[in-house]
PDB file of C-alpha atoms in Angstrom:
ATOM      1  CA  THR A   1     -14.910   4.093  -6.157  1.00 52.00           C
ATOM      2  CA  GLN A   2     -12.320   5.781  -3.563  1.00 56.00           C
ATOM      3  CA  LEU A   3     -13.533   4.316  -0.484  1.00 73.00           C
ATOM      4  CA  LEU A   4     -10.793   6.548   1.919  1.00 89.00           C
ATOM      5  CA  GLU A   5     -10.137  10.040   1.014  1.00 92.00           C
ATOM      6  CA  GLN A   6      -7.366  11.969   2.605  1.00 94.00           C
ATOM      7  CA  SER A   7      -6.770  16.060   3.003  1.00 94.00           C
ATOM      8  CA  PRO A   8      -4.601  17.743   2.228  1.00 96.00           C
ATOM      9  CA  GLN A   9      -3.382  16.342  -1.089  1.00 93.00           C
ATOM     10  CA  PHE A  10      -0.497  18.582  -0.707  1.00 95.00           C
ATOM     11  CA  LEU A  11       1.411  20.308   2.273  1.00 96.00           C
ATOM     12  CA  SER A  12       4.594  22.618   2.437  1.00 97.00           C
ATOM     13  CA  ILE A  13       5.786  23.518   5.825  1.00 96.00           C
ATOM     14  CA  GLN A  14       8.143  25.226   7.446  1.00 97.00           C
ATOM     15  CA  GLU A  15      10.135  23.216   9.963  1.00 97.00           C
ATOM     16  CA  GLY A  16       8.904  23.672  13.414  1.00 97.00           C
ATOM     17  CA  GLU A  17       4.910  23.905  12.340  1.00 97.00           C
ATOM     18  CA  ASN A  18       2.366  21.080  13.430  1.00 97.00           C
ATOM     19  CA  LEU A  19       0.713  19.772  11.047  1.00 97.00           C
ATOM     20  CA  THR A  20      -2.337  17.360  10.777  1.00 98.00           C
ATOM     21  CA  VAL A  21      -3.487  15.166   7.991  1.00 98.00           C
ATOM     22  CA  TYR A  22      -7.247  13.523   7.635  1.00 97.00           C
ATOM     23  CA  CYS A  23      -8.229  10.326   6.168  1.00 96.00           C
ATOM     24  CA  ASN A  24     -11.392  10.006   6.044  1.00 95.00           C
ATOM     25  CA  SER A  25     -14.868   7.078   5.273  1.00 93.00           C
ATOM     26  CA  SER A  26     -18.056   7.102   4.886  1.00 90.00           C
ATOM     27  CA  SER A  27     -17.397   3.022   5.554  1.00 89.00           C
ATOM     28  CA  VAL A  28     -16.321   0.997   8.953  1.00 89.00           C
ATOM     29  CA  PHE A  29     -12.894  -0.487   9.042  1.00 89.00           C
ATOM     30  CA  SER A  30     -11.929  -3.085  11.424  1.00 86.00           C
ATOM     31  CA  SER A  31      -8.303  -1.412  11.669  1.00 88.00           C
ATOM     32  CA  LEU A  32      -6.332   1.470  10.406  1.00 92.00           C
ATOM     33  CA  GLN A  33      -2.666   1.718   9.057  1.00 93.00           C
ATOM     34  CA  TRP A  34      -0.516   4.741   8.265  1.00 96.00           C
ATOM     35  CA  TYR A  35       2.425   4.204   6.444  1.00 96.00           C
ATOM     36  CA  ARG A  36       5.377   6.777   4.993  1.00 97.00           C
ATOM     37  CA  GLN A  37       6.643   6.554   1.813  1.00 95.00           C
ATOM     38  CA  GLU A  38       9.854   8.066   0.407  1.00 93.00           C
ATOM     39  CA  PRO A  39      10.747   8.566  -3.264  1.00 88.00           C
ATOM     40  CA  GLY A  40      12.129   5.027  -5.210  1.00 87.00           C
ATOM     41  CA  GLU A  41      10.450   3.149  -2.145  1.00 91.00           C
ATOM     42  CA  GLY A  42       7.861   0.954  -1.147  1.00 94.00           C
ATOM     43  CA  PRO A  43       5.337   2.231   1.434  1.00 95.00           C
ATOM     44  CA  VAL A  44       6.959   1.408   5.354  1.00 94.00           C
ATOM     45  CA  LEU A  45       4.075   1.310   7.320  1.00 93.00           C
ATOM     46  CA  LEU A  46       4.191   3.394  10.973  1.00 95.00           C
ATOM     47  CA  VAL A  47       1.106   1.933  13.524  1.00 94.00           C
ATOM     48  CA  THR A  48      -2.062   0.287  13.362  1.00 91.00           C
ATOM     49  CA  VAL A  49      -5.056   1.747  15.088  1.00 91.00           C
ATOM     50  CA  VAL A  50      -7.560  -1.212  15.874  1.00 88.00           C
ATOM     51  CA  THR A  51     -10.341   0.210  18.938  1.00 89.00           C
ATOM     52  CA  GLY A  52     -12.424   3.627  18.266  1.00 91.00           C
ATOM     53  CA  GLY A  53     -10.919   6.457  19.829  1.00 94.00           C
ATOM     54  CA  GLU A  54      -8.001   5.028  20.176  1.00 94.00           C
ATOM     55  CA  VAL A  55      -5.108   7.403  20.114  1.00 96.00           C
ATOM     56  CA  LYS A  56      -1.063   6.486  19.471  1.00 96.00           C
ATOM     57  CA  LYS A  57       1.796   8.303  19.817  1.00 96.00           C
ATOM     58  CA  LEU A  58       5.268   8.011  17.868  1.00 94.00           C
ATOM     59  CA  LYS A  59       7.756  10.450  19.369  1.00 95.00           C
ATOM     60  CA  ARG A  60       5.915  13.283  17.540  1.00 97.00           C
ATOM     61  CA  LEU A  61       3.288  11.980  15.587  1.00 97.00           C
ATOM     62  CA  THR A  62      -0.045  10.897  17.287  1.00 97.00           C
ATOM     63  CA  PHE A  63      -3.007   9.333  15.537  1.00 97.00           C
ATOM     64  CA  GLN A  64      -6.068   8.381  16.410  1.00 96.00           C
ATOM     65  CA  PHE A  65      -8.841   6.369  14.959  1.00 95.00           C
ATOM     66  CA  GLY A  66     -12.628   7.507  14.974  1.00 94.00           C
ATOM     67  CA  ASP A  67     -14.694   6.382  17.526  1.00 94.00           C
ATOM     68  CA  ALA A  68     -17.230   4.858  14.986  1.00 93.00           C
ATOM     69  CA  ARG A  69     -14.066   3.523  13.177  1.00 91.00           C
ATOM     70  CA  LYS A  70     -14.675   5.149   9.816  1.00 93.00           C
ATOM     71  CA  ASP A  71     -11.764   8.162   9.940  1.00 94.00           C
ATOM     72  CA  SER A  72      -8.522   8.492  11.163  1.00 96.00           C
ATOM     73  CA  SER A  73      -5.686  12.136  11.927  1.00 97.00           C
ATOM     74  CA  LEU A  74      -1.619  11.798  12.066  1.00 97.00           C
ATOM     75  CA  HIS A  75      -1.344  14.433  13.825  1.00 98.00           C
ATOM     76  CA  ILE A  76       2.965  15.924  13.936  1.00 97.00           C
ATOM     77  CA  THR A  77       4.731  18.051  16.386  1.00 97.00           C
ATOM     78  CA  ALA A  78       7.785  20.146  14.967  1.00 97.00           C
ATOM     79  CA  ALA A  79       7.732  19.223  11.943  1.00 97.00           C
ATOM     80  CA  GLN A  80      11.066  18.132  10.438  1.00 97.00           C
ATOM     81  CA  PRO A  81      12.799  17.700   6.909  1.00 96.00           C
ATOM     82  CA  GLY A  82      13.020  13.918   7.179  1.00 95.00           C
ATOM     83  CA  ASP A  83       8.986  13.809   8.291  1.00 96.00           C
ATOM     84  CA  THR A  84       9.168  14.717   3.979  1.00 96.00           C
ATOM     85  CA  GLY A  85       7.631  11.918   2.401  1.00 96.00           C
ATOM     86  CA  LEU A  86       4.264  10.823   1.215  1.00 96.00           C
ATOM     87  CA  TYR A  87       1.495   9.678   3.801  1.00 97.00           C
ATOM     88  CA  LEU A  88      -1.088   7.489   3.165  1.00 96.00           C
ATOM     89  CA  CYS A  89      -3.855   5.370   5.060  1.00 95.00           C
ATOM     90  CA  ALA A  90      -5.065   1.833   4.880  1.00 94.00           C
ATOM     91  CA  GLY A  91      -8.612   0.957   6.153  1.00 91.00           C
ATOM     92  CA  ALA A  92      -8.790  -3.169   6.591  1.00 86.00           C
ATOM     93  CA  ARG A  93     -12.067  -4.752   4.867  1.00 79.00           C
ATOM     94  CA  ALA A  94     -13.166  -8.089   4.269  1.00 73.00           C
ATOM     95  CA  TYR A  95      -9.782  -9.630   3.334  1.00 73.00           C
ATOM     96  CA  LYS A  96      -8.262  -6.975   2.416  1.00 81.00           C
ATOM     97  CA  TYR A  97      -7.077  -3.262   2.853  1.00 87.00           C
ATOM     98  CA  ILE A  98      -8.511  -0.115   1.396  1.00 90.00           C
ATOM     99  CA  PHE A  99      -5.692   2.497   0.617  1.00 92.00           C
ATOM    100  CA  GLY A 100      -6.403   6.405   0.844  1.00 92.00           C
ATOM    101  CA  THR A 101      -5.596   9.028  -1.949  1.00 89.00           C
ATOM    102  CA  GLY A 102      -1.845   9.847   0.142  1.00 93.00           C
ATOM    103  CA  THR A 103      -0.705  13.371   1.458  1.00 95.00           C
ATOM    104  CA  ARG A 104       2.371  14.653  -0.105  1.00 95.00           C
ATOM    105  CA  LEU A 105       4.521  16.388   2.815  1.00 97.00           C
ATOM    106  CA  LYS A 106       7.722  18.474   2.277  1.00 97.00           C
ATOM    107  CA  VAL A 107       8.770  19.964   5.177  1.00 97.00           C
ATOM    108  CA  LEU A 108      11.154  23.044   4.538  1.00 96.00           C
ATOM    109  CA  ALA A 109      14.490  23.977   6.386  1.00 94.00           C
TER     110      ALA A 109
ATOM    111  CA  ASP B   1      16.053  -7.907   8.232  1.00 67.00           C
ATOM    112  CA  VAL B   2      12.942  -8.889   6.350  1.00 68.00           C
ATOM    113  CA  LYS B   3      12.738  -8.222   2.605  1.00 90.00           C
ATOM    114  CA  VAL B   4      10.677  -8.426  -0.371  1.00 96.00           C
ATOM    115  CA  THR B   5      12.505  -7.748  -3.584  1.00 95.00           C
ATOM    116  CA  GLN B   6      11.037  -7.275  -6.938  1.00 96.00           C
ATOM    117  CA  SER B   7      12.441  -8.291 -10.267  1.00 91.00           C
ATOM    118  CA  SER B   8      13.316  -5.316 -12.263  1.00 92.00           C
ATOM    119  CA  ARG B   9      13.390  -1.169 -10.588  1.00 94.00           C
ATOM    120  CA  TYR B  10      12.652   0.327 -14.229  1.00 96.00           C
ATOM    121  CA  LEU B  11      10.891  -1.806 -16.836  1.00 97.00           C
ATOM    122  CA  VAL B  12       9.859   0.020 -20.205  1.00 97.00           C
ATOM    123  CA  LYS B  13       7.787  -2.534 -22.802  1.00 97.00           C
ATOM    124  CA  ARG B  14       5.880  -2.337 -26.105  1.00 97.00           C
ATOM    125  CA  THR B  15       1.928  -2.234 -26.298  1.00 97.00           C
ATOM    126  CA  GLY B  16       1.075  -6.053 -27.000  1.00 97.00           C
ATOM    127  CA  GLU B  17       4.106  -7.275 -25.107  1.00 97.00           C
ATOM    128  CA  LYS B  18       3.676  -9.989 -22.364  1.00 97.00           C
ATOM    129  CA  VAL B  19       5.333  -8.467 -19.527  1.00 97.00           C
ATOM    130  CA  PHE B  20       5.761 -10.836 -16.170  1.00 97.00           C
ATOM    131  CA  LEU B  21       6.296  -8.794 -12.980  1.00 97.00           C
ATOM    132  CA  GLU B  22       8.282 -10.943  -9.948  1.00 97.00           C
ATOM    133  CA  CYS B  23       8.113 -10.364  -6.194  1.00 97.00           C
ATOM    134  CA  VAL B  24       9.899 -12.886  -3.544  1.00 97.00           C
ATOM    135  CA  GLN B  25       9.273 -12.582   0.460  1.00 97.00           C
ATOM    136  CA  ASP B  26      11.951 -14.103   2.588  1.00 95.00           C
ATOM    137  CA  MET B  27       9.469 -13.970   5.566  1.00 92.00           C
ATOM    138  CA  ASP B  28       7.438 -16.982   5.140  1.00 92.00           C
ATOM    139  CA  HIS B  29       4.393 -14.688   5.063  1.00 91.00           C
ATOM    140  CA  GLU B  30       1.074 -16.208   3.639  1.00 90.00           C
ATOM    141  CA  ASN B  31      -0.467 -13.463   2.053  1.00 89.00           C
ATOM    142  CA  MET B  32       1.016 -11.530  -0.949  1.00 93.00           C
ATOM    143  CA  PHE B  33      -0.749  -8.007  -2.629  1.00 94.00           C
ATOM    144  CA  TRP B  34       0.155  -6.503  -6.414  1.00 97.00           C
ATOM    145  CA  TYR B  35      -0.815  -3.163  -6.157  1.00 97.00           C
ATOM    146  CA  ARG B  36       0.160  -0.420  -8.700  1.00 97.00           C
ATOM    147  CA  GLN B  37      -0.042   3.494  -7.487  1.00 95.00           C
ATOM    148  CA  ASP B  38      -0.803   6.325  -9.387  1.00 92.00           C
ATOM    149  CA  PRO B  39      -0.573  10.142  -8.453  1.00 86.00           C
ATOM    150  CA  GLY B  40      -3.618  11.553  -6.879  1.00 82.00           C
ATOM    151  CA  LEU B  41      -5.381   7.820  -6.634  1.00 85.00           C
ATOM    152  CA  GLY B  42      -3.118   5.995  -3.808  1.00 87.00           C
ATOM    153  CA  LEU B  43      -2.541   2.390  -4.081  1.00 93.00           C
ATOM    154  CA  ARG B  44      -4.854  -0.365  -5.972  1.00 94.00           C
ATOM    155  CA  LEU B  45      -5.077  -3.295  -4.981  1.00 93.00           C
ATOM    156  CA  ILE B  46      -5.390  -5.667  -8.658  1.00 96.00           C
ATOM    157  CA  TYR B  47      -4.768  -9.301  -6.932  1.00 95.00           C
ATOM    158  CA  PHE B  48      -4.065 -10.718  -3.598  1.00 92.00           C
ATOM    159  CA  SER B  49      -3.217 -14.864  -3.132  1.00 92.00           C
ATOM    160  CA  TYR B  50      -3.567 -15.923   0.844  1.00 87.00           C
ATOM    161  CA  ASP B  51      -2.058 -19.498   0.186  1.00 88.00           C
ATOM    162  CA  VAL B  52      -0.035 -21.280  -2.742  1.00 92.00           C
ATOM    163  CA  LYS B  53      -2.308 -21.899  -5.999  1.00 90.00           C
ATOM    164  CA  MET B  54      -4.856 -19.272  -4.765  1.00 91.00           C
ATOM    165  CA  LYS B  55      -5.775 -15.362  -5.718  1.00 92.00           C
ATOM    166  CA  GLU B  56      -8.598 -13.486  -4.956  1.00 91.00           C
ATOM    167  CA  LYS B  57      -9.168 -10.281  -7.484  1.00 93.00           C
ATOM    168  CA  GLY B  58      -8.454  -6.724  -5.854  1.00 91.00           C
ATOM    169  CA  ASP B  59     -10.239  -3.754  -7.189  1.00 90.00           C
ATOM    170  CA  ILE B  60      -8.815  -3.780 -10.830  1.00 94.00           C
ATOM    171  CA  PRO B  61      -7.452  -6.954 -12.031  1.00 96.00           C
ATOM    172  CA  GLU B  62      -8.542  -6.298 -15.637  1.00 96.00           C
ATOM    173  CA  GLY B  63      -5.636  -7.247 -17.980  1.00 96.00           C
ATOM    174  CA  TYR B  64      -3.597  -8.699 -15.255  1.00 98.00           C
ATOM    175  CA  SER B  65      -3.134 -12.225 -14.054  1.00 97.00           C
ATOM    176  CA  VAL B  66      -0.894 -13.861 -10.951  1.00 97.00           C
ATOM    177  CA  SER B  67       0.534 -16.905 -10.645  1.00 97.00           C
ATOM    178  CA  ARG B  68       1.695 -18.754  -6.807  1.00 97.00           C
ATOM    179  CA  GLU B  69       3.487 -21.560  -7.601  1.00 96.00           C
ATOM    180  CA  LYS B  70       5.798 -20.935  -4.138  1.00 96.00           C
ATOM    181  CA  LYS B  71       4.625 -19.787  -1.193  1.00 95.00           C
ATOM    182  CA  GLU B  72       7.552 -17.034  -1.470  1.00 96.00           C
ATOM    183  CA  ARG B  73       6.969 -16.035  -5.118  1.00 97.00           C
ATOM    184  CA  PHE B  74       4.213 -14.139  -6.584  1.00 97.00           C
ATOM    185  CA  SER B  75       3.946 -13.002 -10.500  1.00 97.00           C
ATOM    186  CA  LEU B  76       1.601 -10.701 -11.848  1.00 98.00           C
ATOM    187  CA  ILE B  77       1.395 -11.178 -15.091  1.00 98.00           C
ATOM    188  CA  LEU B  78       0.223  -8.123 -18.214  1.00 97.00           C
ATOM    189  CA  GLU B  79      -0.968 -11.134 -20.660  1.00 94.00           C
ATOM    190  CA  SER B  80      -0.918  -8.036 -23.198  1.00 97.00           C
ATOM    191  CA  ALA B  81       0.502  -4.558 -22.555  1.00 97.00           C
ATOM    192  CA  SER B  82      -1.211  -1.497 -22.682  1.00 97.00           C
ATOM    193  CA  THR B  83      -0.617   2.044 -22.416  1.00 97.00           C
ATOM    194  CA  ASN B  84      -2.840   2.397 -19.372  1.00 96.00           C
ATOM    195  CA  GLN B  85      -0.945   0.001 -17.618  1.00 98.00           C
ATOM    196  CA  THR B  86       2.003   2.156 -17.092  1.00 98.00           C
ATOM    197  CA  SER B  87       2.497   2.542 -13.675  1.00 97.00           C
ATOM    198  CA  MET B  88       4.819   2.265 -10.539  1.00 97.00           C
ATOM    199  CA  TYR B  89       3.810  -1.538  -9.023  1.00 98.00           C
ATOM    200  CA  LEU B  90       3.701  -2.178  -5.310  1.00 97.00           C
ATOM    201  CA  CYS B  91       3.982  -5.881  -4.012  1.00 97.00           C
ATOM    202  CA  ALA B  92       3.710  -6.576  -0.551  1.00 95.00           C
ATOM    203  CA  SER B  93       3.171  -9.782   1.886  1.00 92.00           C
ATOM    204  CA  SER B  94       1.897  -9.946   4.943  1.00 89.00           C
ATOM    205  CA  LEU B  95       1.390 -12.773   7.744  1.00 85.00           C
ATOM    206  CA  PHE B  96      -2.301 -14.343   7.326  1.00 78.00           C
ATOM    207  CA  ASP B  97      -5.021 -13.312   9.065  1.00 72.00           C
ATOM    208  CA  SER B  98      -7.567 -16.228  10.637  1.00 65.00           C
ATOM    209  CA  GLY B  99     -10.093 -14.121  10.816  1.00 58.00           C
ATOM    210  CA  GLY B 100      -9.604 -12.651   7.159  1.00 54.00           C
ATOM    211  CA  LEU B 101     -11.967 -14.935   4.957  1.00 50.00           C
ATOM    212  CA  ALA B 102     -14.848 -15.181   7.357  1.00 46.00           C
ATOM    213  CA  GLY B 103     -14.683 -11.641   8.652  1.00 51.00           C
ATOM    214  CA  GLY B 104     -12.798  -9.713  11.178  1.00 48.00           C
ATOM    215  CA  PHE B 105     -10.163  -8.748   9.188  1.00 54.00           C
ATOM    216  CA  GLY B 106      -8.017  -7.077  11.577  1.00 59.00           C
ATOM    217  CA  GLY B 107      -4.919  -6.230   8.963  1.00 71.00           C
ATOM    218  CA  ASN B 108      -1.603  -7.463   9.580  1.00 82.00           C
ATOM    219  CA  GLU B 109       1.635  -5.034   8.770  1.00 86.00           C
ATOM    220  CA  GLN B 110       2.479  -5.069   4.969  1.00 90.00           C
ATOM    221  CA  PHE B 111       5.821  -5.128   3.915  1.00 92.00           C
ATOM    222  CA  PHE B 112       6.562  -4.091   0.577  1.00 95.00           C
ATOM    223  CA  GLY B 113       8.874  -3.958  -2.096  1.00 96.00           C
ATOM    224  CA  PRO B 114      10.695  -1.051  -3.907  1.00 95.00           C
ATOM    225  CA  GLY B 115       8.231  -1.011  -6.765  1.00 96.00           C
ATOM    226  CA  THR B 116       8.897  -1.587 -10.390  1.00 97.00           C
ATOM    227  CA  ARG B 117       8.336   1.144 -12.487  1.00 96.00           C
ATOM    228  CA  LEU B 118       6.286   0.063 -15.671  1.00 97.00           C
ATOM    229  CA  THR B 119       6.065   2.109 -18.762  1.00 97.00           C
ATOM    230  CA  VAL B 120       4.322   1.102 -21.810  1.00 98.00           C
ATOM    231  CA  LEU B 121       5.118   2.571 -25.292  1.00 97.00           C
TER     232      LEU B 121
END
């Protein structure tokens, strides 16, 4: 059972555009993480959000945790080719992490 | 520079073979995880270990076993490889979260290895 759904699955945009990736669940998580994975490498942590309603910014990336701690969003402002990669959300629940289905982003120069 | 290493980047095996995938971390982390990654399915947890000789089943343990004899090493074993086990296998480690087993698992950062792409013919 896939507990975390990400949308969109694929996104191809021009450099300079803005985009939002969504991570949705019907389950509550104690925290939520966002990772980025580049080809041939393992995922690397971008951010962890813990409190419902929390917003965190990492340069041009803005992460938000839903008030009910069931969903999250990642917004990228003025996307650059270096943002290209697979974005994964992961919810912490019980003693393990549940990963989302992933969003593959391609930013064209 | 913290590191999680996996024994092979690419592996090709035949149906029925016994396959060992090894993972080593140098961060003295208590937790170690094995995932498989398939397109459109994200990462799915196979097994996890929070201490030496301890193991817990993840979401898809069937057809796999694990071994953790030393803190830094976590091995994934495919007893009899099948074609549906063709996949990317990722190992990760993290610090122990004391709330984990009793609830309140906050989730520490996981550090991932580069992955092993296994093909079973």
